[in-house]
Amino acid sequence: MFEKKNRIGLTVYLHYNRDVRKLQQYGDIMYHSKRLRYIVLYVDQLHLDDIMAKLKKEKFVKRMVPSFIKDLDQDFVGSLWRDQETKLVL
């Protein structure tokens, strides 16, 4: 049946917009900004290091930035109450 894969977003900045089609082989293109010349590419998290090494060798890639959403604290329930309690203690 269907098995969920861990994926991560990779922002790839390009020198020219004409090279976007070359990046389709590395993952799924979710967004392409033509004015700022970058794309958001979703790749498997297991293959991230290999894909970044391959893209670093390409001449049309300016730089790459992986997504940091996994590193952020996403526990938003009660966060306002926690801040008020710490202010009262101080």
GROMACS .gro file of N, CA and C in nm, residues 28-84:
model
  171
   28ASP      N    1   1.075   1.692  -0.728
   28ASP     CA    2   0.952   1.756  -0.772
   28ASP      C    3   0.963   1.907  -0.754
   29ILE      N    4   0.939   1.982  -0.860
   29ILE     CA    5   0.944   2.127  -0.854
   29ILE      C    6   0.808   2.177  -0.805
   30MET      N    7   0.809   2.246  -0.692
   30MET     CA    8   0.686   2.297  -0.634
   30MET      C    9   0.661   2.443  -0.669
   31TYR      N   10   0.768   2.521  -0.681
   31TYR     CA   11   0.751   2.663  -0.710
   31TYR      C   12   0.870   2.712  -0.790
   32HIS      N   13   0.844   2.803  -0.883
   32HIS     CA   14   0.949   2.864  -0.964
   32HIS      C   15   0.926   3.014  -0.968
   33SER      N   16   1.019   3.090  -0.914
   33SER     CA   17   1.013   3.235  -0.919
   33SER      C   18   1.097   3.282  -1.037
   34LYS      N   19   1.029   3.333  -1.138
   34LYS     CA   20   1.101   3.376  -1.257
   34LYS      C   21   1.175   3.506  -1.235
   35ARG      N   22   1.120   3.592  -1.153
   35ARG     CA   23   1.184   3.722  -1.129
   35ARG      C   24   1.308   3.708  -1.042
   36LEU      N   25   1.301   3.627  -0.937
   36LEU     CA   26   1.414   3.611  -0.846
   36LEU      C   27   1.503   3.492  -0.881
   37ARG      N   28   1.463   3.414  -0.982
   37ARG     CA   29   1.541   3.303  -1.037
   37ARG      C   30   1.577   3.199  -0.932
   38TYR      N   31   1.474   3.142  -0.869
   38TYR     CA   32   1.495   3.029  -0.781
   38TYR      C   33   1.378   2.934  -0.793
   39ILE      N   34   1.401   2.810  -0.753
   39ILE     CA   35   1.294   2.710  -0.750
   39ILE      C   36   1.295   2.642  -0.613
   40VAL      N   37   1.179   2.591  -0.574
   40VAL     CA   38   1.169   2.508  -0.455
   40VAL      C   39   1.151   2.365  -0.504
   41LEU      N   40   1.242   2.281  -0.466
   41LEU     CA   41   1.250   2.144  -0.513
   41LEU      C   42   1.232   2.052  -0.393
   42TYR      N   43   1.139   1.957  -0.402
   42TYR     CA   44   1.119   1.860  -0.295
   42TYR      C   45   1.188   1.730  -0.332
   43VAL      N   46   1.274   1.684  -0.241
   43VAL     CA   47   1.352   1.562  -0.264
   43VAL      C   48   1.338   1.470  -0.143
   44ASP      N   49   1.371   1.342  -0.161
   44ASP     CA   50   1.371   1.248  -0.049
   44ASP      C   51   1.481   1.287   0.049
   45GLN      N   52   1.451   1.280   0.176
   45GLN     CA   53   1.546   1.322   0.278
   45GLN      C   54   1.668   1.227   0.283
   46LEU      N   55   1.648   1.102   0.248
   46LEU     CA   56   1.759   1.008   0.246
   46LEU      C   57   1.863   1.041   0.140
   47HIS      N   58   1.818   1.097   0.028
   47HIS     CA   59   1.907   1.126  -0.084
   47HIS      C   60   1.950   1.272  -0.090
   48LEU      N   61   1.925   1.347   0.016
   48LEU     CA   62   1.953   1.492   0.013
   48LEU      C   63   2.101   1.521  -0.007
   49ASP      N   64   2.188   1.452   0.064
   49ASP     CA   65   2.332   1.479   0.053
   49ASP      C   66   2.384   1.446  -0.087
   50ASP      N   67   2.336   1.337  -0.145
   50ASP     CA   68   2.379   1.301  -0.280
   50ASP      C   69   2.332   1.403  -0.383
   51ILE      N   70   2.208   1.447  -0.369
   51ILE     CA   71   2.152   1.543  -0.464
   51ILE      C   72   2.222   1.678  -0.452
   52MET      N   73   2.250   1.720  -0.328
   52MET     CA   74   2.321   1.847  -0.310
   52MET      C   75   2.462   1.841  -0.367
   53ALA      N   76   2.528   1.727  -0.356
   53ALA     CA   77   2.662   1.712  -0.414
   53ALA      C   78   2.657   1.717  -0.566
   54LYS      N   79   2.554   1.654  -0.625
   54LYS     CA   80   2.539   1.658  -0.770
   54LYS      C   81   2.507   1.799  -0.820
   55LEU      N   82   2.417   1.868  -0.748
   55LEU     CA   83   2.378   2.002  -0.791
   55LEU      C   84   2.491   2.104  -0.773
   56LYS      N   85   2.577   2.080  -0.677
   56LYS     CA   86   2.690   2.171  -0.654
   56LYS      C   87   2.786   2.169  -0.773
   57LYS      N   88   2.792   2.056  -0.843
   57LYS     CA   89   2.881   2.042  -0.959
   57LYS      C   90   2.824   2.110  -1.084
   58GLU      N   91   2.693   2.132  -1.087
   58GLU     CA   92   2.630   2.191  -1.205
   58GLU      C   93   2.667   2.340  -1.217
   59LYS      N   94   2.688   2.384  -1.339
   59LYS     CA   95   2.730   2.523  -1.362
   59LYS      C   96   2.616   2.623  -1.351
   60PHE      N   97   2.492   2.577  -1.372
   60PHE     CA   98   2.380   2.670  -1.371
   60PHE      C   99   2.326   2.697  -1.231
   61VAL      N  100   2.376   2.627  -1.129
   61VAL     CA  101   2.329   2.646  -0.991
   61VAL      C  102   2.417   2.750  -0.923
   62LYS      N  103   2.352   2.852  -0.870
   62LYS     CA  104   2.424   2.957  -0.797
   62LYS      C  105   2.450   2.914  -0.653
   63ARG      N  106   2.344   2.876  -0.581
   63ARG     CA  107   2.357   2.826  -0.444
   63ARG      C  108   2.232   2.748  -0.407
   64MET      N  109   2.241   2.672  -0.296
   64MET     CA  110   2.130   2.591  -0.249
   64MET      C  111   2.111   2.613  -0.100
   65VAL      N  112   1.984   2.613  -0.057
   65VAL     CA  113   1.951   2.628   0.084
   65VAL      C  114   1.848   2.522   0.119
   66PRO      N  115   1.881   2.429   0.210
   66PRO     CA  116   1.780   2.330   0.251
   66PRO      C  117   1.680   2.393   0.347
   67SER      N  118   1.563   2.334   0.356
   67SER     CA  119   1.458   2.383   0.445
   67SER      C  120   1.491   2.345   0.589
   68PHE      N  121   1.462   2.437   0.681
   68PHE     CA  122   1.488   2.414   0.823
   68PHE      C  123   1.360   2.391   0.902
   69ILE      N  124   1.252   2.353   0.837
   69ILE     CA  125   1.123   2.337   0.904
   69ILE      C  126   1.126   2.222   1.005
   70LYS      N  127   1.207   2.120   0.982
   70LYS     CA  128   1.216   2.008   1.076
   70LYS      C  129   1.284   2.050   1.206
   71ASP      N  130   1.370   2.153   1.201
   71ASP     CA  131   1.443   2.197   1.319
   71ASP      C  132   1.363   2.292   1.408
   72LEU      N  133   1.254   2.348   1.357
   72LEU     CA  134   1.174   2.443   1.433
   72LEU      C  135   1.082   2.373   1.532
   73ASP      N  136   1.056   2.440   1.644
   73ASP     CA  137   0.961   2.388   1.741
   73ASP      C  138   0.821   2.413   1.689
   74GLN      N  139   0.745   2.307   1.665
   74GLN     CA  140   0.612   2.320   1.609
   74GLN      C  141   0.504   2.291   1.712
   75ASP      N  142   0.538   2.298   1.840
   75ASP     CA  143   0.441   2.279   1.947
   75ASP      C  144   0.382   2.415   1.981
   76PHE      N  145   0.271   2.450   1.914
   76PHE     CA  146   0.212   2.582   1.929
   76PHE      C  147   0.102   2.585   2.033
   77VAL      N  148   0.061   2.472   2.085
   77VAL     CA  149  -0.049   2.466   2.179
   77VAL      C  150  -0.002   2.520   2.313
   78GLY      N  151  -0.069   2.623   2.360
   78GLY     CA  152  -0.037   2.679   2.490
   78GLY      C  153   0.088   2.763   2.495
   79SER      N  154   0.141   2.802   2.383
   79SER     CA  155   0.265   2.878   2.384
   79SER      C  156   0.245   3.017   2.444
   80LEU      N  157   0.126   3.076   2.428
   80LEU     CA  158   0.100   3.206   2.487
   80LEU      C  159   0.092   3.196   2.639
   81TRP      N  160   0.037   3.088   2.689
   81TRP     CA  161   0.027   3.071   2.833
   81TRP      C  162   0.164   3.050   2.894
   82ARG      N  163   0.251   2.981   2.825
   82ARG     CA  164   0.386   2.959   2.877
   82ARG      C  165   0.460   3.091   2.889
   83ASP      N  166   0.441   3.180   2.794
   83ASP     CA  167   0.510   3.310   2.800
   83ASP      C  168   0.458   3.394   2.915
   84GLN      N  169   0.327   3.391   2.942
   84GLN     CA  170   0.271   3.468   3.052
   84GLN      C  171   0.317   3.415   3.186
   0.00000   0.00000   0.00000
